Coordinates of C-alpha atoms and ligand atoms in Angstrom, one line a residue:
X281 CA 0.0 0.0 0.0
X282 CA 3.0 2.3 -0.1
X283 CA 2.2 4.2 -3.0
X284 CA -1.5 4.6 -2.3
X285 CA -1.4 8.1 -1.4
X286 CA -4.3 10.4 0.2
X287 CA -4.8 13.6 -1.8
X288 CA -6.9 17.0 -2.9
X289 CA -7.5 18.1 -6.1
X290 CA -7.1 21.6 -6.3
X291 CA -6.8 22.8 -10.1
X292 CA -6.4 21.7 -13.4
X293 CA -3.3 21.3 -15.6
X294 CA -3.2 23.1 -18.8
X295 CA -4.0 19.6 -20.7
X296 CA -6.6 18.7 -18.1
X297 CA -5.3 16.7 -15.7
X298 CA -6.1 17.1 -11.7
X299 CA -3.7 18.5 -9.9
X300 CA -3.8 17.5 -6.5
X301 CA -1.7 17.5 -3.1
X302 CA -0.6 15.7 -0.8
X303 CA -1.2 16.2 3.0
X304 CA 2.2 17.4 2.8
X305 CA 1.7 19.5 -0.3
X306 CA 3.0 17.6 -2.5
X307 CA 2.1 18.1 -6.0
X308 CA -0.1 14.9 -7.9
X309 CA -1.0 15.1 -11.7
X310 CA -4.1 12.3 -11.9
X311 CA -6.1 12.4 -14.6
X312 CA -9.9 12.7 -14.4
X313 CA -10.0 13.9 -10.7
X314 CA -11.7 16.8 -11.0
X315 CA -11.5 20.4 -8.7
X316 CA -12.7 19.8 -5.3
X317 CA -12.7 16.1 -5.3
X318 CA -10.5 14.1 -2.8
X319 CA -9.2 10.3 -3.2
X320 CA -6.9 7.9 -2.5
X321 CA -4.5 7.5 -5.4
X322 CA -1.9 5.0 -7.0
X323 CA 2.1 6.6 -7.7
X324 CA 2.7 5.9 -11.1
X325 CA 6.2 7.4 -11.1
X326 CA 7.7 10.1 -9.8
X327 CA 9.4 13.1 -11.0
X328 CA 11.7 15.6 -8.7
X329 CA 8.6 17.9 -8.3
X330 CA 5.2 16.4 -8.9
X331 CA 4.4 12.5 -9.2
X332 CA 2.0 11.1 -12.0
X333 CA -1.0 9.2 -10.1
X334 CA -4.0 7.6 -11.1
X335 CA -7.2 7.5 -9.2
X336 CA -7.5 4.1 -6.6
X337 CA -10.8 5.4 -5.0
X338 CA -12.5 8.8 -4.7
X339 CA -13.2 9.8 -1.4
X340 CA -15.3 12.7 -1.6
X341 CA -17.1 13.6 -5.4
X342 CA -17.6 16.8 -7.0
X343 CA -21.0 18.1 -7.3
X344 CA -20.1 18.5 -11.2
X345 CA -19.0 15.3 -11.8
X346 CA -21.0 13.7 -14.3
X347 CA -21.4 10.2 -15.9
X348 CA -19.2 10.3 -19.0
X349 CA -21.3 9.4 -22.3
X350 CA -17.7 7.6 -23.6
X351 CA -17.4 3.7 -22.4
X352 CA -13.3 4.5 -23.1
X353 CA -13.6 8.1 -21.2
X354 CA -10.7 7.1 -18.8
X355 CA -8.6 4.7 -21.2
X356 CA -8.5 7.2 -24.1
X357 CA -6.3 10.1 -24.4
X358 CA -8.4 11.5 -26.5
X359 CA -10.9 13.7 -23.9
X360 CA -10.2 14.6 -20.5
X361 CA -13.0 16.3 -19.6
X362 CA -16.2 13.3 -20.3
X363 CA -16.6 13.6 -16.9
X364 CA -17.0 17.2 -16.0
X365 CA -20.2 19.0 -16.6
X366 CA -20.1 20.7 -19.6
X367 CA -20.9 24.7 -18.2
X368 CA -17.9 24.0 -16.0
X369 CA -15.5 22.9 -18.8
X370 CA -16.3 26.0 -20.5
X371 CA -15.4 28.1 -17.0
X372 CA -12.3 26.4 -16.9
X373 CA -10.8 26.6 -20.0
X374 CA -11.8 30.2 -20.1
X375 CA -10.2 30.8 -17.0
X376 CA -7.1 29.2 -18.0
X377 CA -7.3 30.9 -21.1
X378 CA -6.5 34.1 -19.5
X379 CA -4.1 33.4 -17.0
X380 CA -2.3 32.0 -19.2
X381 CA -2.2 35.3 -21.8
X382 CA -2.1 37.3 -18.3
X383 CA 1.3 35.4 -17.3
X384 CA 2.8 35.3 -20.4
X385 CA 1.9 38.8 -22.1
X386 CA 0.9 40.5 -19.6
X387 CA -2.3 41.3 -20.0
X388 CA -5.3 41.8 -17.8
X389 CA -8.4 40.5 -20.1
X390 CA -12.3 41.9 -19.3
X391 CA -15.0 41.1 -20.5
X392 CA -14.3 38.2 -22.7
X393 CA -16.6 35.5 -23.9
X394 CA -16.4 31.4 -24.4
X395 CA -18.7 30.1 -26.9
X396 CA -19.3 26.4 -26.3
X397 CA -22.1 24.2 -27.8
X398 CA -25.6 23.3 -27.1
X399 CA -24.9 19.7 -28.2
X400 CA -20.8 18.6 -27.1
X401 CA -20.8 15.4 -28.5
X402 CA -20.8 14.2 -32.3
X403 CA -18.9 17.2 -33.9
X404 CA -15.3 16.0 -35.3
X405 CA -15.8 16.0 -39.3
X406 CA -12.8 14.1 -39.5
X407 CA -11.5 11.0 -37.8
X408 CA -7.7 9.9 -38.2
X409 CA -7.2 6.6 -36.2
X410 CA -4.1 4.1 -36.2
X411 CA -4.4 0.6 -37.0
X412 CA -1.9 -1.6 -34.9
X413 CA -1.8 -4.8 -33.1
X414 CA -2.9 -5.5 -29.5
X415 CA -0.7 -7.8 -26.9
X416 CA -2.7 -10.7 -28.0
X417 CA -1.5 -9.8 -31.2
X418 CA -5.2 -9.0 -32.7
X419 CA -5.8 -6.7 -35.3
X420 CA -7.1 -3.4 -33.3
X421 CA -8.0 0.7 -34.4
X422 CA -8.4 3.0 -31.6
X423 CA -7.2 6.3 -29.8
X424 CA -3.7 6.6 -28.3
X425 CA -3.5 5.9 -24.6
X426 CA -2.5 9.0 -23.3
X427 CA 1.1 10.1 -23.7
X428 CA 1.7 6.6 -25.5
X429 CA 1.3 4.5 -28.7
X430 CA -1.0 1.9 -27.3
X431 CA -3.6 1.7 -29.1
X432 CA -7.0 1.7 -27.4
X433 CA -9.3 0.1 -29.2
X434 CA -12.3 2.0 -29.8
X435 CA -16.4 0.6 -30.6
X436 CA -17.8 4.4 -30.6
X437 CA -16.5 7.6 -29.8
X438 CA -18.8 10.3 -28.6
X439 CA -17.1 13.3 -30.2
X440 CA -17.0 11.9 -33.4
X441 CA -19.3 11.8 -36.3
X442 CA -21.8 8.6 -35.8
X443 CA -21.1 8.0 -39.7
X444 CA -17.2 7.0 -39.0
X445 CA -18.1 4.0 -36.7
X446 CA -19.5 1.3 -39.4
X447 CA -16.8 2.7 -41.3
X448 CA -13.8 1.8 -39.3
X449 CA -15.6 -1.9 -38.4
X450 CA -15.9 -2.1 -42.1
X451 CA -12.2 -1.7 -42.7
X452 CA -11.0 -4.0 -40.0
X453 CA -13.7 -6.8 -41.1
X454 CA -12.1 -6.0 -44.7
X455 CA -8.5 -6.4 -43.9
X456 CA -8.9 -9.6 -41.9
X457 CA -10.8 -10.9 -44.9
X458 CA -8.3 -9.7 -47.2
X459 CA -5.4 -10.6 -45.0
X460 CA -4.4 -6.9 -45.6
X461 CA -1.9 -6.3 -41.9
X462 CA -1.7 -3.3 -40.6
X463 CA 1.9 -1.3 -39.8
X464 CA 3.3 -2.1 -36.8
X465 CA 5.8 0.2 -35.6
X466 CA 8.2 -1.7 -34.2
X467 CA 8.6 -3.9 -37.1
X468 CA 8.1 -1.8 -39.7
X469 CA 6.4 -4.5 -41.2
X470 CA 2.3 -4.1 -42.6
X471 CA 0.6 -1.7 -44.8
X472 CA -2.1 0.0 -43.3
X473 CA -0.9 2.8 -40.9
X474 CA -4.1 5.3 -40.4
X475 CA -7.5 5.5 -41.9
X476 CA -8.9 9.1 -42.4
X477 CA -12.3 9.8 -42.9
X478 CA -13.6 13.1 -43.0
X479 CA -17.6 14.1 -43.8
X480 CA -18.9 17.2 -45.3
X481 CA -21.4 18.4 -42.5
X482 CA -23.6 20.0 -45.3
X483 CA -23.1 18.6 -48.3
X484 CA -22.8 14.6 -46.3
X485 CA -20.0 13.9 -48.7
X486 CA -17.4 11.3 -47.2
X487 CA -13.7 10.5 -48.0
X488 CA -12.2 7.7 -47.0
X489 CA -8.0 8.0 -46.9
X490 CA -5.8 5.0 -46.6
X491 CA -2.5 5.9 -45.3
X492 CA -0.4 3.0 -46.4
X493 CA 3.4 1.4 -46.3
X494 CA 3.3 1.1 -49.8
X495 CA 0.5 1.8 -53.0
X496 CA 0.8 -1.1 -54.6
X497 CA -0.1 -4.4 -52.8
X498 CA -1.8 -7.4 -53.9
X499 CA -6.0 -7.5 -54.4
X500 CA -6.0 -3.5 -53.7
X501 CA -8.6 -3.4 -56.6
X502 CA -11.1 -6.0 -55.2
X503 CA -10.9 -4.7 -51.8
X504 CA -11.6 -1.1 -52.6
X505 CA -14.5 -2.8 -54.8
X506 CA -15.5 -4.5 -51.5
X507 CA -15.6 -1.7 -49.3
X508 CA -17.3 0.6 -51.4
X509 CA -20.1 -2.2 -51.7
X510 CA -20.2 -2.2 -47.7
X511 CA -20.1 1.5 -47.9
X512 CA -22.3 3.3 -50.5
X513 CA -22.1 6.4 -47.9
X514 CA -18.4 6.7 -49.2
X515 CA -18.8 9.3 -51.6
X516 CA -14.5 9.8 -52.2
X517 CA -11.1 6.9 -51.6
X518 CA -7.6 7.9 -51.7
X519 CA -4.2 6.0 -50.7
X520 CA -1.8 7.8 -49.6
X521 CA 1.8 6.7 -49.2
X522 CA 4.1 6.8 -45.9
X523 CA 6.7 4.5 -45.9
X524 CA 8.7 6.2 -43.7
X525 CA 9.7 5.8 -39.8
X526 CA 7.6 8.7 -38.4
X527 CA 5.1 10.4 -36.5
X528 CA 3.7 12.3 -39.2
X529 CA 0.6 10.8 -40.8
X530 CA 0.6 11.6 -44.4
X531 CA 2.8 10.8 -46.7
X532 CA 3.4 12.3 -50.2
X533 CA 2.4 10.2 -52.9
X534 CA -1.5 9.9 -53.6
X535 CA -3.7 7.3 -55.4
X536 CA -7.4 8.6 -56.2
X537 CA -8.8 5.0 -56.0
X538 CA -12.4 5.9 -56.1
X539 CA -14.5 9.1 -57.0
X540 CA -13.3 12.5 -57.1
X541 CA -10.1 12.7 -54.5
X542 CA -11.5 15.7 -52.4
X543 CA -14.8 16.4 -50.8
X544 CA -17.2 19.5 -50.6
X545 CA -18.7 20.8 -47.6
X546 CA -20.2 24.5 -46.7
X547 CA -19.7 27.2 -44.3
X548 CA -21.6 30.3 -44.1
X549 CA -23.2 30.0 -47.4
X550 CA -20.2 29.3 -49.1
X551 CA -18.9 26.0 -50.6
X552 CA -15.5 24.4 -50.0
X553 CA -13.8 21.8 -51.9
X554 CA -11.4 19.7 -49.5
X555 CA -8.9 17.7 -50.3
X556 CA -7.0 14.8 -48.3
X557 CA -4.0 17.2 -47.3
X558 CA -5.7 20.4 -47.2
X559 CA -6.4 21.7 -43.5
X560 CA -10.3 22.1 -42.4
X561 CA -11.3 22.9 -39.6
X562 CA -12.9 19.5 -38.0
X563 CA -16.0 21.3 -35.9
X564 CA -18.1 22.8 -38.9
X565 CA -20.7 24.2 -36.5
X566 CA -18.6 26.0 -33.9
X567 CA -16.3 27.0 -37.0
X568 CA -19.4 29.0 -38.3
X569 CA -19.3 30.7 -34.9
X570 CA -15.7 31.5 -35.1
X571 CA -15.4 32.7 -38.5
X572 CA -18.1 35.2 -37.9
X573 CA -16.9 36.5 -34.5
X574 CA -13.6 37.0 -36.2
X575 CA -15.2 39.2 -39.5
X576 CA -17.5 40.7 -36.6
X577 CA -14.3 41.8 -34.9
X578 CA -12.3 43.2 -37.9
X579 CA -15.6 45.6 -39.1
X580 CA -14.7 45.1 -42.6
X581 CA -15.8 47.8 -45.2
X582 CA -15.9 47.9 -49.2
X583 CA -12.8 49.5 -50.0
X584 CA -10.7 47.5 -47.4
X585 CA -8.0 45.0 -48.7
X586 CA -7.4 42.1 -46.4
X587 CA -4.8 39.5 -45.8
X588 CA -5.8 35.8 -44.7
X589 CA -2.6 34.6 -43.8
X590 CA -2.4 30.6 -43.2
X591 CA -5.6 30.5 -45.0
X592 CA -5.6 26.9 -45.9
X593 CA -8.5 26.4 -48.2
X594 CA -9.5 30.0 -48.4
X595 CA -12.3 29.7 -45.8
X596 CA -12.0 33.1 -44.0
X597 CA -10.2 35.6 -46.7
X598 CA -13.7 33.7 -49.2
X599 CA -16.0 33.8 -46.5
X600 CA -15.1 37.7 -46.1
X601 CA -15.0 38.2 -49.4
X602 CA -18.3 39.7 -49.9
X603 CA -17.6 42.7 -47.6
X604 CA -14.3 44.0 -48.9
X605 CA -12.6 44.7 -52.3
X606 CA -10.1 42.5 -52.4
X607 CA -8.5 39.4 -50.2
X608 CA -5.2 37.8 -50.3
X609 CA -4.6 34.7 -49.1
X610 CA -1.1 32.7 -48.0
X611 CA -0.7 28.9 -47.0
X612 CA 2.2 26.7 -47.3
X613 CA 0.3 24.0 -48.5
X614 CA 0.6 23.7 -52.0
X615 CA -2.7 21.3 -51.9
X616 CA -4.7 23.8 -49.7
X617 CA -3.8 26.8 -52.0
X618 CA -4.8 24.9 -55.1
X619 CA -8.3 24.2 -53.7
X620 CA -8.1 27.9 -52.3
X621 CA -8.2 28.8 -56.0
X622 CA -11.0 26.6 -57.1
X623 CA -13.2 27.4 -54.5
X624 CA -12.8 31.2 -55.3
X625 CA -14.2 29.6 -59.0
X626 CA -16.7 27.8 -57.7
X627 CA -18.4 30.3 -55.8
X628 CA -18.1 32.7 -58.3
X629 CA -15.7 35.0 -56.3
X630 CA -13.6 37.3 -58.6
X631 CA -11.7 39.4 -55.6
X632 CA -9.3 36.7 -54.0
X633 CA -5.8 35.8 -55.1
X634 CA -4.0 33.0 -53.5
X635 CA -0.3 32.5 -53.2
X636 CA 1.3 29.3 -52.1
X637 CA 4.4 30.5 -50.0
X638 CA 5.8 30.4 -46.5
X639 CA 4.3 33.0 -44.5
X640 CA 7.7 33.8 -42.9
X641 CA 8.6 34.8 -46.8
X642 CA 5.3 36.9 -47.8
X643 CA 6.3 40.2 -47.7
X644 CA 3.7 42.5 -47.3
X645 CA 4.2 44.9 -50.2
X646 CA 0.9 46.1 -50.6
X647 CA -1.4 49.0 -48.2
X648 CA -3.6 46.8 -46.0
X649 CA -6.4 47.1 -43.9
X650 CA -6.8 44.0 -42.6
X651 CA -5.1 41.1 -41.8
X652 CA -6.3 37.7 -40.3
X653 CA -3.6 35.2 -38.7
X654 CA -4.4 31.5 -38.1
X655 CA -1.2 29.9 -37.3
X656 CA -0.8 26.1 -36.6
X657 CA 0.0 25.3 -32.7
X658 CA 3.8 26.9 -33.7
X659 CA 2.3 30.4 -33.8
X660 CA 3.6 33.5 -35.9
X661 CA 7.1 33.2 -37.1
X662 CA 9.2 36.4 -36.1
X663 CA 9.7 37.2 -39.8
X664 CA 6.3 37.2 -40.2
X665 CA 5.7 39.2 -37.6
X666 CA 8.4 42.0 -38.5
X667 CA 6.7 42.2 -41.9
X668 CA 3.4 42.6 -40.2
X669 CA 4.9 45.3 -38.1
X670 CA 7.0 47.3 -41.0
X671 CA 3.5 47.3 -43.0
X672 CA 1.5 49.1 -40.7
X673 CA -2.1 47.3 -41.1
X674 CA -4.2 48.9 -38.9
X675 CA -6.1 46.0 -38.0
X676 CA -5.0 42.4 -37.0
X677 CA -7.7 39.6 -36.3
X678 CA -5.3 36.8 -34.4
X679 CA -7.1 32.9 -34.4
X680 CA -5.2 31.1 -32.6
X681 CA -5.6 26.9 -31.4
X682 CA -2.6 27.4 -28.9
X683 CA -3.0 30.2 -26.4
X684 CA 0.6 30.2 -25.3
X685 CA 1.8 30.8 -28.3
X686 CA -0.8 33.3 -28.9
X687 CA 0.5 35.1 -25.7
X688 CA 4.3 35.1 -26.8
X689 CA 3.1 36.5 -30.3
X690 CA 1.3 39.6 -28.6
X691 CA 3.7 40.5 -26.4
X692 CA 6.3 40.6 -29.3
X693 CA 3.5 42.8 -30.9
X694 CA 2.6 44.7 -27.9
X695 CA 5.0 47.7 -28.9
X696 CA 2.6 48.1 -31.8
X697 CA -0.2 46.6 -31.5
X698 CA -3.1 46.9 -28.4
X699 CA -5.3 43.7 -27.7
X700 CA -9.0 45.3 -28.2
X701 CA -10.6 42.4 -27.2
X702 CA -10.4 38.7 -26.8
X703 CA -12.9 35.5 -26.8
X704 CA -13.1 32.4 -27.2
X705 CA -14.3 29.3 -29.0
X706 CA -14.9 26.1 -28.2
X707 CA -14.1 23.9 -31.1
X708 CA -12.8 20.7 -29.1
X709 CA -15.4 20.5 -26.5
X710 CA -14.4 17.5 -23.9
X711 CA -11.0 18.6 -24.6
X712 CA -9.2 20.7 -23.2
X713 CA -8.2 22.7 -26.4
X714 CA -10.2 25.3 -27.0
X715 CA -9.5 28.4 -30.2
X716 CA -8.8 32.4 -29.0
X717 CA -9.3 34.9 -31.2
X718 CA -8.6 38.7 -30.4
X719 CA -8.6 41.6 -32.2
X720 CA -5.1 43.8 -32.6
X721 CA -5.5 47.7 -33.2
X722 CA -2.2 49.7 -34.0
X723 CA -1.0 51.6 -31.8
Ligands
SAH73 N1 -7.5 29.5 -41.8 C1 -7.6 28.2 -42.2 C2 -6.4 27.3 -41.8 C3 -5.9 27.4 -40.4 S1 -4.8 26.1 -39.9 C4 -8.9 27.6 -41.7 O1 -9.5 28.0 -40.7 O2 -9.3 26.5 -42.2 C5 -3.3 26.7 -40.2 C6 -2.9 26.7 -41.7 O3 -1.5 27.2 -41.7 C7 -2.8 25.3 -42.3 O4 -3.5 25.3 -43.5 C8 -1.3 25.1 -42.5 O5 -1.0 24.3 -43.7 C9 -0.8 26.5 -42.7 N2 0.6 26.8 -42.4 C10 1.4 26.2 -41.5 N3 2.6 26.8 -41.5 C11 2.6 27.7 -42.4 C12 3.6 28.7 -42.9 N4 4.8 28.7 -42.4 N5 3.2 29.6 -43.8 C13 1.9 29.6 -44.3 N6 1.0 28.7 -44.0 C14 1.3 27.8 -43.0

């Protein structure tokens, strides 16, 4: 019983973890204990400052503790917060939300609001689950344990669209049939690493991606033949190739092996054509929420010129379109900038341009009014940010899915730039990510 340890949780970690302490103080990190609770808990291992625990028995239970809808709620690394009540998450990660951009930039936020759902469950548009083995050596898909690459195997999963779950049984039923093995990493050895599947909320379009070892393999034809037969929902299959000994999912190379290669889906009236590679964002309903708190905040008028800088498929810079004269858009991926341009077509929009360049190398060479920024996790690069500062835009509508890095990019900016105001979105609700955006006057 010597590492059965008595303790009180008394926050959360910034990925959602209790943290709890010890009658002496010291600090715990147990997952799914939630604020206020106490329990006894098991010592995983320990570290100089904090051990890692997980929960033996709970002693006293939060009044906001709630049965989690997800049978793998504690297994899964996936969600951390099935458990809490949902009004709660939302206080927490908005209160997190601004300590963090107070400790790190600075500043004192008032007044800001988090937007959460009426409905948390059943919103990811896009699933991208590994294939592996489990110890008994059976063929498994799942979610990674957290902070590991054990696959959990999954039946449903609560966050997810309901239309990826026959899909996935599909695929493993297929590949045992087919004797098709997925990759295992330790071998190297198999073909099948990830499955994607992403559906167009709207339109109900749905791709299907194989991420595989290698494009050609024995039967490929038949089995596609099969699955589409099992799946007449499947509107779209690609392969694509990652031979390579990595963490990254997709590989280069691409197969079309069925229907078009992309998908279309719609977001505030407009229609977007997605390809495997091209970045959308996976909650289409909250992202309708975003994108128009974010057009809201820059109070756009018909002579401006705006930027949409990491502008994937051309969402915000096409969705804004209608209200200025003209939008630029830059995005790294060649992909994304391609369907950029076809969805400017497609919707008949005649005042975007997109380029397909590093933001870092975009110089800004033109009078602005506007610009939008909606950085990966990474946040702005400096270069991009000198060149934002040297141009003098007036107005800067920051999106951001990391708020750390959000708060080392304003206070770089802070010379320049005041934070007007700042909310937030919840796009990952049960997570504990959740999207900022702000909007940047010049100073
Ligand atoms: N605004 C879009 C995309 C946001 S995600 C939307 O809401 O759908 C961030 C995007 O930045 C991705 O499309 C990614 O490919 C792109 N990106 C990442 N690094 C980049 C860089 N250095 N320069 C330009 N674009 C980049």
């Amino acid at each position: 019983m010597e590492n059965i340890v008595k303790v009180k949780c008394v926050d959360f970690t910034f990925d959602g973890q209790g943290l709890a302490k010890d009658a002496k103080g010291r600090t715990y990190f147990v997952p799914s204990l939630l604020i206020g609770e106490e329990a006894e808990v098991k010592v995983l291992y320990r570290k100089k400052d904090f051990d890692v625990a997980k929960i033996s028995k709970i002693l006293k239970f939060s009044e906001f503790r709630i049965n989690p809808k997800c049978p793998c709620a504690t297994s899964c690394g996936g969600c951390c917060f099935q458990n809490l009540d949902y009004k709660k998450e939302l206080e927490y990660k908005k209160k997190v939300a601004i300590n963090t951009i107070k400790s790190i930039a600075k500043y004192e936020i008032k007044g800001a609001n988090i937007y959460g759902m009426e409905e948390p469950y059943y919103y990811r548009n896009k699933i991208q689950i590994p294939f592996g083995y489990d110890k008994q050596n059976r063929l498994v898909y799942g979610f990674y344990k957290f902070k590991s690459h054990e696959i959990v195997p999954i039946k449903e999963c609560v966050i997810e669209d309901e239309v990826h779950v026959d899909i996935l049984k599909s695929i493993k039923d297929l590949m045992l049939s087919f004797k098709i093995n997925a990759y295992n990493e330790d071998t190297q050895k198999g073909l099948i690493r990830h499955v994607l599947i992403r559906v167009g909320k709207v339109s109900k379009e749905v791709m299907v991606v194989f991420i595989v070892t290698s494009l050609r393999f024995p039967s490929k034809r038949n089995f596609v033949k099969e699955f589409i037969k099992q799946n007449p929902s499947v509107s779209t299959v690609v392969f694509n190739e990652n031979p390579r000994k990595t963490n990254v999912i997709l590989g280069n190379k691409e197969e079309v092996a069925y229907g078009k290669g992309y998908i279309y889906d719609e977001l505030l009236g407009v229609k977007f054509k997605i390809s495997s590679k091209s970045f959308y964002q996976v909650n289409h309903d909250q992202c309708e929420v975003l994108y128009s708190l974010a057009i809201k905040k820059a109070n756009l008028s018909k002579d401006d010129v705006v930027l949409d800088a990491y502008c994937g498929i051309g969402t915000i810079g096409l969705i804004a379109s209608k209200e200025v004269k003209e939008v630029h858009g830059v995005e790294i991926v060649k992909e994304a900038i391609i369907d950029a341009k076809e969805n400017a077509k497609i919707n008949n929009i005649k005042n975007a341009e997109f380029l397909c360049k590093d933001a870092s190398e975009y110089i800004i060479d033109k009078k602005l009014d506007c610009v939008f920024v909606d950085p990966p996790r990474k946040g702005l690069d400096q270069k991009f940010i000198d060149s934002l500062i040297k141009s003098k835009v007036k107005k800067v509508v920051y999106i951001s899915c990391d708020v750390g890095t959000f708060s080392r990019d304003i206070k770089i900016l802070s010379d320049y730039y005041q934070v007007k105001s700042v909310d937030f979105v919840d796009m990952f609700p049960r997570t504990f990510h959740v999207e900022t955006v702000a909007l940047l006057e010049r100073r």
